[in-house]
Coordinates of C-alpha atoms in Angstrom, one line a residue:
M3 CA 15.8 -3.0 -75.0
T4 CA 12.7 -5.1 -74.4
A5 CA 9.4 -3.7 -73.5
T6 CA 9.8 -5.1 -70.0
D7 CA 13.1 -3.2 -69.6
A8 CA 11.6 0.0 -70.9
N9 CA 8.7 -0.3 -68.4
R10 CA 11.2 -1.0 -65.6
D11 CA 13.2 2.1 -66.4
R12 CA 10.2 4.3 -66.6
G13 CA 8.8 2.9 -63.3
R14 CA 12.0 3.0 -61.4
G15 CA 12.7 6.6 -62.3
R16 CA 16.4 7.6 -62.3
A17 CA 17.4 10.5 -60.2
T18 CA 19.1 13.5 -61.6
D19 CA 22.1 12.9 -59.4
T20 CA 22.3 9.2 -60.0
D21 CA 24.7 6.8 -58.5
T22 CA 27.8 6.9 -60.6
D23 CA 29.1 3.7 -59.1
T24 CA 30.1 1.1 -61.7
D25 CA 31.5 -2.3 -61.2
T26 CA 33.4 -3.7 -64.1
D27 CA 33.7 -7.2 -62.8
T28 CA 32.1 -9.8 -65.1
D29 CA 29.9 -11.2 -62.4
T30 CA 28.4 -7.8 -61.4
V31 CA 24.6 -7.7 -61.9
T32 CA 23.6 -4.3 -63.1
P33 CA 20.0 -3.0 -62.7
T34 CA 19.5 -3.2 -66.5
A35 CA 20.2 -6.9 -66.3
I36 CA 17.4 -7.6 -63.9
S37 CA 14.0 -8.0 -65.1
T38 CA 11.1 -6.6 -63.2
P39 CA 8.4 -8.8 -61.8
A40 CA 6.1 -10.0 -64.5
R41 CA 2.7 -8.5 -64.0
R42 CA 0.8 -11.4 -65.6
G43 CA -0.4 -13.8 -63.0
T44 CA 0.2 -11.4 -60.1
P45 CA -2.5 -9.8 -57.9
P46 CA -4.0 -6.5 -58.9
T47 CA -2.1 -3.4 -57.6
G48 CA -4.5 -2.9 -54.7
V49 CA -4.4 -6.5 -53.5
F50 CA -0.6 -6.6 -54.0
L51 CA -0.1 -3.5 -51.9
A52 CA -2.5 -4.8 -49.2
V53 CA -0.7 -8.1 -48.9
I54 CA 2.7 -6.4 -48.7
A55 CA 1.5 -3.9 -46.2
L56 CA 0.1 -6.8 -44.0
C57 CA 3.4 -8.7 -44.2
T58 CA 5.3 -5.5 -43.4
A59 CA 3.1 -4.9 -40.3
V60 CA 3.5 -8.4 -39.0
T61 CA 7.2 -8.7 -39.5
A62 CA 8.1 -5.1 -38.3
A63 CA 6.2 -5.8 -35.1
N64 CA 8.8 -8.3 -34.0
I65 CA 11.4 -5.5 -33.6
Y66 CA 9.3 -3.8 -30.9
L67 CA 7.8 -6.8 -29.1
A68 CA 10.1 -6.4 -26.1
A69 CA 9.5 -2.7 -25.5
P70 CA 6.1 -2.9 -23.8
L71 CA 7.0 -6.1 -22.0
L72 CA 10.2 -4.9 -20.2
D73 CA 8.6 -4.7 -16.8
L74 CA 7.1 -8.2 -17.1
I75 CA 10.4 -9.6 -18.4
A76 CA 12.3 -8.0 -15.6
R77 CA 10.0 -9.3 -12.9
D78 CA 9.9 -12.9 -14.4
L79 CA 13.7 -13.0 -14.7
G80 CA 14.4 -11.3 -11.4
V81 CA 16.2 -8.2 -12.6
A82 CA 15.6 -4.4 -12.4
P83 CA 13.4 -2.9 -15.2
S84 CA 16.3 -0.6 -16.3
A85 CA 18.6 -3.6 -16.5
A86 CA 16.2 -5.2 -19.0
G87 CA 16.0 -2.1 -21.2
W88 CA 18.9 -3.2 -23.4
I89 CA 16.8 -6.0 -24.9
A90 CA 14.9 -3.4 -26.9
S91 CA 18.2 -2.0 -28.3
V92 CA 19.4 -5.5 -29.2
A93 CA 16.3 -6.1 -31.3
Q94 CA 17.1 -2.9 -33.3
L95 CA 20.8 -3.8 -33.6
G96 CA 19.8 -7.2 -34.9
Y97 CA 17.6 -5.6 -37.5
A98 CA 20.4 -3.4 -38.6
A99 CA 22.8 -6.3 -38.9
G100 CA 20.2 -8.3 -40.9
L101 CA 19.6 -5.3 -43.2
L102 CA 23.3 -5.1 -43.9
L103 CA 23.6 -8.8 -44.7
F104 CA 20.4 -9.6 -46.5
A105 CA 18.6 -6.5 -47.8
P106 CA 21.2 -5.7 -50.6
L107 CA 20.4 -9.2 -52.0
G108 CA 17.1 -7.6 -53.2
D109 CA 19.1 -6.3 -56.2
T110 CA 20.2 -9.7 -57.3
A111 CA 18.4 -12.5 -55.5
D112 CA 14.9 -14.0 -56.0
R113 CA 13.0 -12.1 -53.4
R114 CA 10.2 -14.7 -53.3
R115 CA 12.7 -17.3 -51.9
L116 CA 14.4 -14.8 -49.7
V117 CA 11.2 -13.6 -48.1
G118 CA 10.1 -17.2 -47.4
A119 CA 13.4 -18.3 -45.9
L120 CA 13.8 -15.2 -43.6
S121 CA 10.2 -15.5 -42.4
A122 CA 10.8 -19.1 -41.3
A123 CA 14.1 -18.1 -39.6
A124 CA 12.4 -15.3 -37.7
G125 CA 9.7 -17.6 -36.5
V126 CA 12.2 -20.1 -35.2
A127 CA 14.2 -17.3 -33.4
L128 CA 11.0 -16.0 -31.8
V129 CA 10.2 -19.5 -30.4
V130 CA 13.7 -19.6 -28.9
A131 CA 13.1 -16.1 -27.4
G132 CA 9.8 -17.3 -25.8
L133 CA 11.6 -20.2 -24.2
A134 CA 14.7 -18.3 -23.0
P135 CA 15.7 -19.0 -19.4
G136 CA 17.5 -15.7 -18.8
L137 CA 18.4 -12.3 -20.2
P138 CA 21.5 -13.4 -22.2
A139 CA 19.6 -16.1 -24.0
L140 CA 16.7 -13.8 -24.6
G141 CA 19.0 -11.1 -26.0
A142 CA 20.7 -13.6 -28.4
A143 CA 17.3 -14.9 -29.6
V144 CA 15.9 -11.4 -30.0
F145 CA 19.0 -10.3 -32.0
A146 CA 18.6 -13.3 -34.3
A147 CA 14.9 -12.6 -34.8
G148 CA 15.6 -9.0 -35.6
A149 CA 18.3 -10.0 -38.1
A150 CA 15.8 -12.2 -39.9
T151 CA 13.0 -9.5 -39.7
V152 CA 14.2 -7.6 -42.7
V153 CA 11.4 -8.7 -45.0
P154 CA 9.8 -5.2 -45.1
Q155 CA 13.0 -3.7 -46.7
L156 CA 13.0 -6.4 -49.3
L157 CA 9.4 -5.5 -50.2
V158 CA 9.7 -1.7 -50.2
P159 CA 12.1 -1.6 -53.2
L160 CA 9.8 -4.0 -55.0
V161 CA 6.9 -1.6 -54.6
A162 CA 9.0 1.3 -55.8
E163 CA 10.0 -0.6 -58.9
R164 CA 6.4 -1.5 -59.8
A165 CA 4.8 1.9 -59.0
P166 CA 4.2 4.5 -61.7
A167 CA 6.5 7.4 -61.2
E168 CA 3.7 9.9 -60.5
R169 CA 2.3 7.6 -57.7
R170 CA 5.5 6.2 -56.2
G171 CA 5.3 8.3 -53.1
R172 CA 1.7 7.3 -52.4
H173 CA 2.4 3.6 -52.9
L174 CA 5.4 3.7 -50.6
G175 CA 3.3 5.6 -48.1
V176 CA 0.8 2.7 -48.0
V177 CA 3.5 0.2 -47.3
V178 CA 5.3 2.3 -44.7
A179 CA 1.9 2.9 -43.0
G180 CA 1.7 -0.9 -42.7
L181 CA 5.1 -0.9 -41.0
F182 CA 3.9 1.6 -38.4
A183 CA 0.7 -0.3 -38.0
G184 CA 2.9 -3.2 -36.9
V185 CA 4.7 -1.0 -34.4
V186 CA 1.3 0.0 -32.9
A187 CA 0.2 -3.6 -32.8
A188 CA 3.4 -4.7 -31.1
R189 CA 2.9 -2.1 -28.4
V190 CA -0.8 -2.2 -27.9
L191 CA -1.6 -5.9 -28.5
G192 CA 1.7 -7.0 -27.1
G193 CA 1.1 -5.1 -23.9
L194 CA -2.4 -6.4 -23.5
A195 CA -1.5 -10.0 -24.3
G196 CA 1.5 -9.9 -22.1
Q197 CA -0.6 -8.7 -19.2
A198 CA -3.1 -11.5 -19.8
Y199 CA -0.9 -14.4 -20.8
G200 CA 2.7 -13.5 -19.9
W201 CA 5.5 -12.2 -22.1
R202 CA 6.5 -15.6 -23.3
A203 CA 3.2 -16.2 -24.9
V204 CA 3.6 -13.0 -26.9
F205 CA 6.8 -14.1 -28.4
L206 CA 5.4 -17.6 -29.2
G207 CA 2.3 -16.1 -30.8
A208 CA 4.4 -13.7 -32.9
A209 CA 6.5 -16.7 -34.1
G210 CA 3.5 -18.5 -35.6
L211 CA 2.0 -15.3 -37.1
T212 CA 5.4 -14.3 -38.7
A213 CA 5.9 -17.7 -40.3
L214 CA 2.3 -17.9 -41.6
I215 CA 2.0 -14.5 -43.1
G216 CA 5.6 -14.4 -44.4
L217 CA 5.3 -17.7 -46.2
A218 CA 1.9 -16.8 -47.6
T219 CA 3.3 -13.5 -48.9
A220 CA 6.3 -15.2 -50.5
A221 CA 3.9 -17.5 -52.4
L222 CA 2.0 -14.5 -53.8
L223 CA 5.1 -12.5 -54.8
P224 CA 5.7 -12.2 -58.6
A225 CA 8.3 -14.5 -60.1
E226 CA 11.6 -12.8 -60.9
T227 CA 14.3 -13.7 -63.4
R228 CA 17.8 -13.1 -62.1
P229 CA 20.9 -13.8 -64.1
R230 CA 23.4 -16.2 -62.7
T231 CA 26.4 -14.8 -60.9
K232 CA 29.7 -16.2 -59.9
S233 CA 29.9 -17.6 -56.4
D234 CA 33.2 -15.9 -55.7
P235 CA 32.9 -13.6 -53.8
P236 CA 29.6 -14.8 -52.3
A237 CA 26.5 -12.8 -53.2
V238 CA 26.0 -11.6 -49.6
L239 CA 29.5 -10.1 -49.5
K240 CA 28.9 -8.4 -52.9
G241 CA 25.7 -6.9 -51.5
V242 CA 27.4 -5.6 -48.4
A243 CA 30.2 -4.1 -50.5
R244 CA 27.7 -2.3 -52.7
V245 CA 26.3 -0.3 -49.7
P246 CA 29.4 1.9 -49.0
R247 CA 29.8 2.5 -52.7
V248 CA 26.3 3.8 -53.0
L249 CA 26.8 6.0 -49.9
A250 CA 30.0 7.5 -51.4
A251 CA 28.4 8.2 -54.7
S252 CA 25.2 9.8 -53.7
A253 CA 24.8 12.9 -51.4
E254 CA 21.0 12.3 -51.5
V255 CA 21.4 8.9 -49.9
R256 CA 23.7 10.2 -47.3
S257 CA 21.3 13.1 -46.4
A258 CA 18.4 10.6 -46.1
C259 CA 20.4 8.4 -43.8
L260 CA 21.5 11.1 -41.4
R261 CA 18.1 12.8 -41.3
Q262 CA 16.2 9.7 -40.6
G263 CA 18.9 8.4 -38.2
G264 CA 18.3 11.5 -36.1
M265 CA 14.6 11.3 -36.3
Y266 CA 14.3 7.6 -35.5
G267 CA 16.8 7.9 -32.6
A268 CA 14.7 10.6 -31.0
W269 CA 11.5 8.5 -31.4
S270 CA 13.2 5.3 -30.2
A271 CA 14.7 6.9 -27.0
L272 CA 11.3 8.4 -26.0
W273 CA 9.3 5.4 -26.9
T274 CA 11.6 2.8 -25.3
A275 CA 11.7 4.7 -21.9
L276 CA 8.0 5.6 -22.0
A277 CA 6.9 2.2 -20.7
L278 CA 9.2 2.7 -17.7
L279 CA 7.7 6.2 -17.1
L280 CA 4.1 4.9 -17.4
T281 CA 4.5 1.8 -15.2
G282 CA 6.7 3.7 -12.7
P283 CA 5.6 5.4 -9.5
G284 CA 4.6 8.7 -11.3
Y285 CA 1.7 7.1 -13.2
G286 CA 1.5 3.6 -11.8
M287 CA -0.1 2.1 -14.9
S288 CA -0.3 -1.7 -15.6
T289 CA 1.6 -3.1 -18.5
G290 CA -1.6 -3.4 -20.5
A291 CA -2.7 0.1 -19.8
A292 CA 0.7 1.5 -20.7
G293 CA 0.6 -0.5 -24.0
L294 CA -2.6 1.2 -24.9
F295 CA -0.6 4.4 -25.2
G296 CA 0.8 2.9 -28.4
L297 CA -2.6 3.7 -30.0
F298 CA -1.1 7.2 -30.7
G299 CA 1.1 5.4 -33.2
L300 CA -2.0 5.2 -35.4
T301 CA -1.2 8.9 -36.2
A302 CA 1.8 7.5 -38.1
S303 CA -0.2 5.0 -40.0
A304 CA -2.7 7.7 -41.0
M305 CA 0.0 10.0 -42.1
G306 CA 1.6 7.5 -44.5
P307 CA -0.5 7.9 -47.7
L308 CA -0.8 11.7 -46.9
S309 CA 3.0 12.1 -46.6
G310 CA 3.5 10.3 -49.9
G311 CA 1.1 12.7 -51.7
L312 CA 3.0 15.7 -50.1
V313 CA 6.3 14.3 -51.4
D314 CA 4.9 13.9 -54.9
R315 CA 3.5 17.4 -54.8
F316 CA 6.1 19.5 -52.9
G317 CA 9.3 17.6 -53.1
V318 CA 11.4 15.7 -50.5
T319 CA 13.3 18.6 -48.9
R320 CA 10.3 20.6 -47.9
V321 CA 8.5 17.6 -46.5
V322 CA 11.6 16.5 -44.5
G323 CA 11.8 20.0 -43.0
A324 CA 8.2 19.9 -42.0
A325 CA 8.8 16.5 -40.4
Y326 CA 11.6 17.9 -38.2
V327 CA 9.5 20.8 -37.1
L328 CA 6.8 18.4 -35.9
A329 CA 9.3 16.2 -34.1
A330 CA 11.2 19.1 -32.5
S331 CA 7.9 20.5 -31.2
S332 CA 7.1 17.3 -29.5
V333 CA 10.2 17.2 -27.3
P334 CA 9.3 19.9 -24.8
L335 CA 5.8 18.5 -24.6
F336 CA 7.3 15.1 -23.7
W337 CA 9.3 16.7 -21.0
L338 CA 6.2 18.3 -19.6
G339 CA 4.5 15.0 -19.9
G340 CA 6.6 13.6 -17.1
S341 CA 3.9 14.8 -14.8
R342 CA 1.0 15.8 -17.1
I343 CA -0.7 13.1 -19.2
W344 CA -2.3 15.5 -21.6
A345 CA 1.1 16.7 -22.7
L346 CA 2.3 13.1 -23.3
C347 CA -0.7 12.6 -25.6
V348 CA -0.2 15.7 -27.7
A349 CA 3.6 15.0 -27.9
A350 CA 3.0 11.4 -29.0
V351 CA 0.7 12.6 -31.9
L352 CA 3.3 15.2 -33.0
L353 CA 6.2 12.8 -32.8
H354 CA 4.5 10.0 -34.8
A355 CA 3.4 12.4 -37.4
G356 CA 6.9 13.8 -37.8
L357 CA 8.5 10.3 -37.9
M358 CA 6.1 9.0 -40.5
T359 CA 6.4 12.1 -42.7
G360 CA 10.2 12.0 -42.5
Q361 CA 10.2 8.2 -43.1
V362 CA 8.3 8.4 -46.4
A363 CA 10.1 11.5 -47.6
N364 CA 13.6 10.3 -46.7
Q365 CA 13.0 6.8 -48.0
T366 CA 11.7 8.2 -51.3
R367 CA 14.9 10.2 -51.6
A368 CA 17.1 7.2 -51.0
L369 CA 15.3 4.9 -53.3
T370 CA 15.2 7.3 -56.3
A371 CA 18.7 8.7 -55.9
T372 CA 20.6 5.7 -57.3
S373 CA 20.5 2.8 -59.8
S374 CA 21.0 0.3 -56.9
P375 CA 17.8 0.8 -54.9
A376 CA 18.2 -2.2 -52.6
A377 CA 21.7 -1.1 -51.6
A378 CA 20.5 2.4 -51.0
N379 CA 17.5 1.2 -49.0
T380 CA 19.9 -0.9 -46.9
A381 CA 22.1 2.0 -46.1
Y382 CA 19.1 4.1 -45.3
I383 CA 17.4 1.6 -42.9
V384 CA 20.7 0.5 -41.3
A385 CA 21.5 4.2 -40.5
A386 CA 18.0 4.7 -39.0
F387 CA 18.1 1.6 -36.8
V388 CA 21.7 2.2 -35.7
G389 CA 20.6 5.7 -34.6
G390 CA 17.6 4.2 -32.9
A391 CA 19.5 1.4 -31.2
A392 CA 22.1 3.9 -29.9
A393 CA 19.5 6.2 -28.6
S394 CA 17.6 3.4 -27.0
A395 CA 20.7 2.1 -25.3
L396 CA 21.3 5.6 -23.8
A397 CA 17.6 6.1 -22.8
A398 CA 17.4 3.4 -20.1
P399 CA 20.5 4.6 -18.1
A400 CA 19.5 8.2 -18.7
Y401 CA 16.2 7.5 -17.1
G402 CA 17.8 5.7 -14.2
H403 CA 20.2 8.6 -13.5
W404 CA 18.3 11.7 -14.5
G405 CA 14.7 10.6 -14.8
W406 CA 12.4 11.4 -17.7
G407 CA 14.2 14.7 -18.3
G408 CA 17.4 12.8 -19.2
V409 CA 15.5 10.8 -21.8
C410 CA 14.1 14.0 -23.4
A411 CA 17.6 15.4 -23.5
V412 CA 18.8 12.3 -25.4
A413 CA 16.0 12.7 -27.9
A414 CA 16.7 16.4 -28.4
C415 CA 20.4 15.7 -29.1
W416 CA 19.6 13.1 -31.7
L417 CA 17.3 15.5 -33.6
V418 CA 20.0 18.2 -33.6
L419 CA 22.7 15.8 -34.7
G420 CA 20.5 14.4 -37.5
W421 CA 19.6 17.8 -38.8
L422 CA 23.0 19.4 -38.6
G423 CA 24.8 16.3 -39.9
A424 CA 22.8 16.3 -43.1
A425 CA 22.7 20.1 -43.6
R426 CA 23.2 20.8 -47.3
R427 CA 22.2 23.4 -49.9
P428 CA 18.7 23.0 -51.5
G429 CA 18.8 20.7 -54.4
L430 CA 16.5 19.2 -57.0
T431 CA 13.9 16.7 -56.1
P432 CA 14.5 13.2 -57.3
R433 CA 12.8 12.3 -60.6
T434 CA 11.2 15.6 -61.5
G435 CA 14.2 17.9 -61.2
R436 CA 11.9 20.5 -59.6
A437 CA 13.4 22.7 -56.9
A438 CA 12.7 21.1 -53.6

């Protein structure tokens, strides 16, 4: 074993209930056959994390661009706001599809080239979205942009590989904080820019920013050495096939998927319909003013590094439980916020804090529970976004039929399903083996 291999194994940190999946095909690439990024010639750790966090923020924002613009899109295209609500769900479904196809390649492909190619593709799709003549064309372009916007989930496993075991949670927290900063920017800046320049300008501006930052990040990524693999079956199909094997082999990965799917679904339902509530007759806000409500998402960004430290200190299970308590506490306050703005503000803080805390803890669990971190991360994020897309798809009709109370009921159901679906006996925390 070379020194690089030894450093990789110490940095990656195998879980006590590691993935037992083995593939005996001659063209299978095992983790021990992949060299970690060379540290020589790469930016210092702080700069490296900052660049990845920025790229994560810019690309993740694309998934949520449509949400604060639904009212503007509906008016411009001549449809009801509730009829345009599915555009937000399509973006999340596209992201889930892209994760399933592209994210597993992080275990075998050169991530530098992959990040560059996907960033350029996302930029092109966003340009098409900005020029779309109607909802069907807009939906197709948003789906394609979402599918190409999987760059953050190629970078997160890279950070996990490079981080020292005792600081892995903190490093992941910084990157996930960047992701949620992008969510805030999409809602706040997207709403304000849409109010001033129109929704099409928002998509076109996002296209340029995505291509610029994505290609710059790709140029700064460390070079990787990947062994050659046979082209039959194609690498993308091999990556997709690895995902169900990882899920079947690891109870920790399954638990992380279900818990975050429930959490993200609740958040997505509430946050997708919130723009309809704030711009509706009850509050009568403009699109720009409603977008400013996204500033409460800064709670999530602030909780990122803190959540990582809590995971390192107390273990995953306790932190996930605390996250669910925060999220569950927010639902009755959201319901009360249908007529009281102060309740909406408090609920938004609690929900974002719970979502971020659960995200860092559950993603740490998934990444450290298997020897195929890219495949595990793919399963985890796909589960989260499928849960979010399904809840978003129900939120708009629930709002149309039962008002804001119907949306809150959808969120509550997702939290219950996520918690009960992943109920399991207390185990050992990844890496340390300490009781969680």
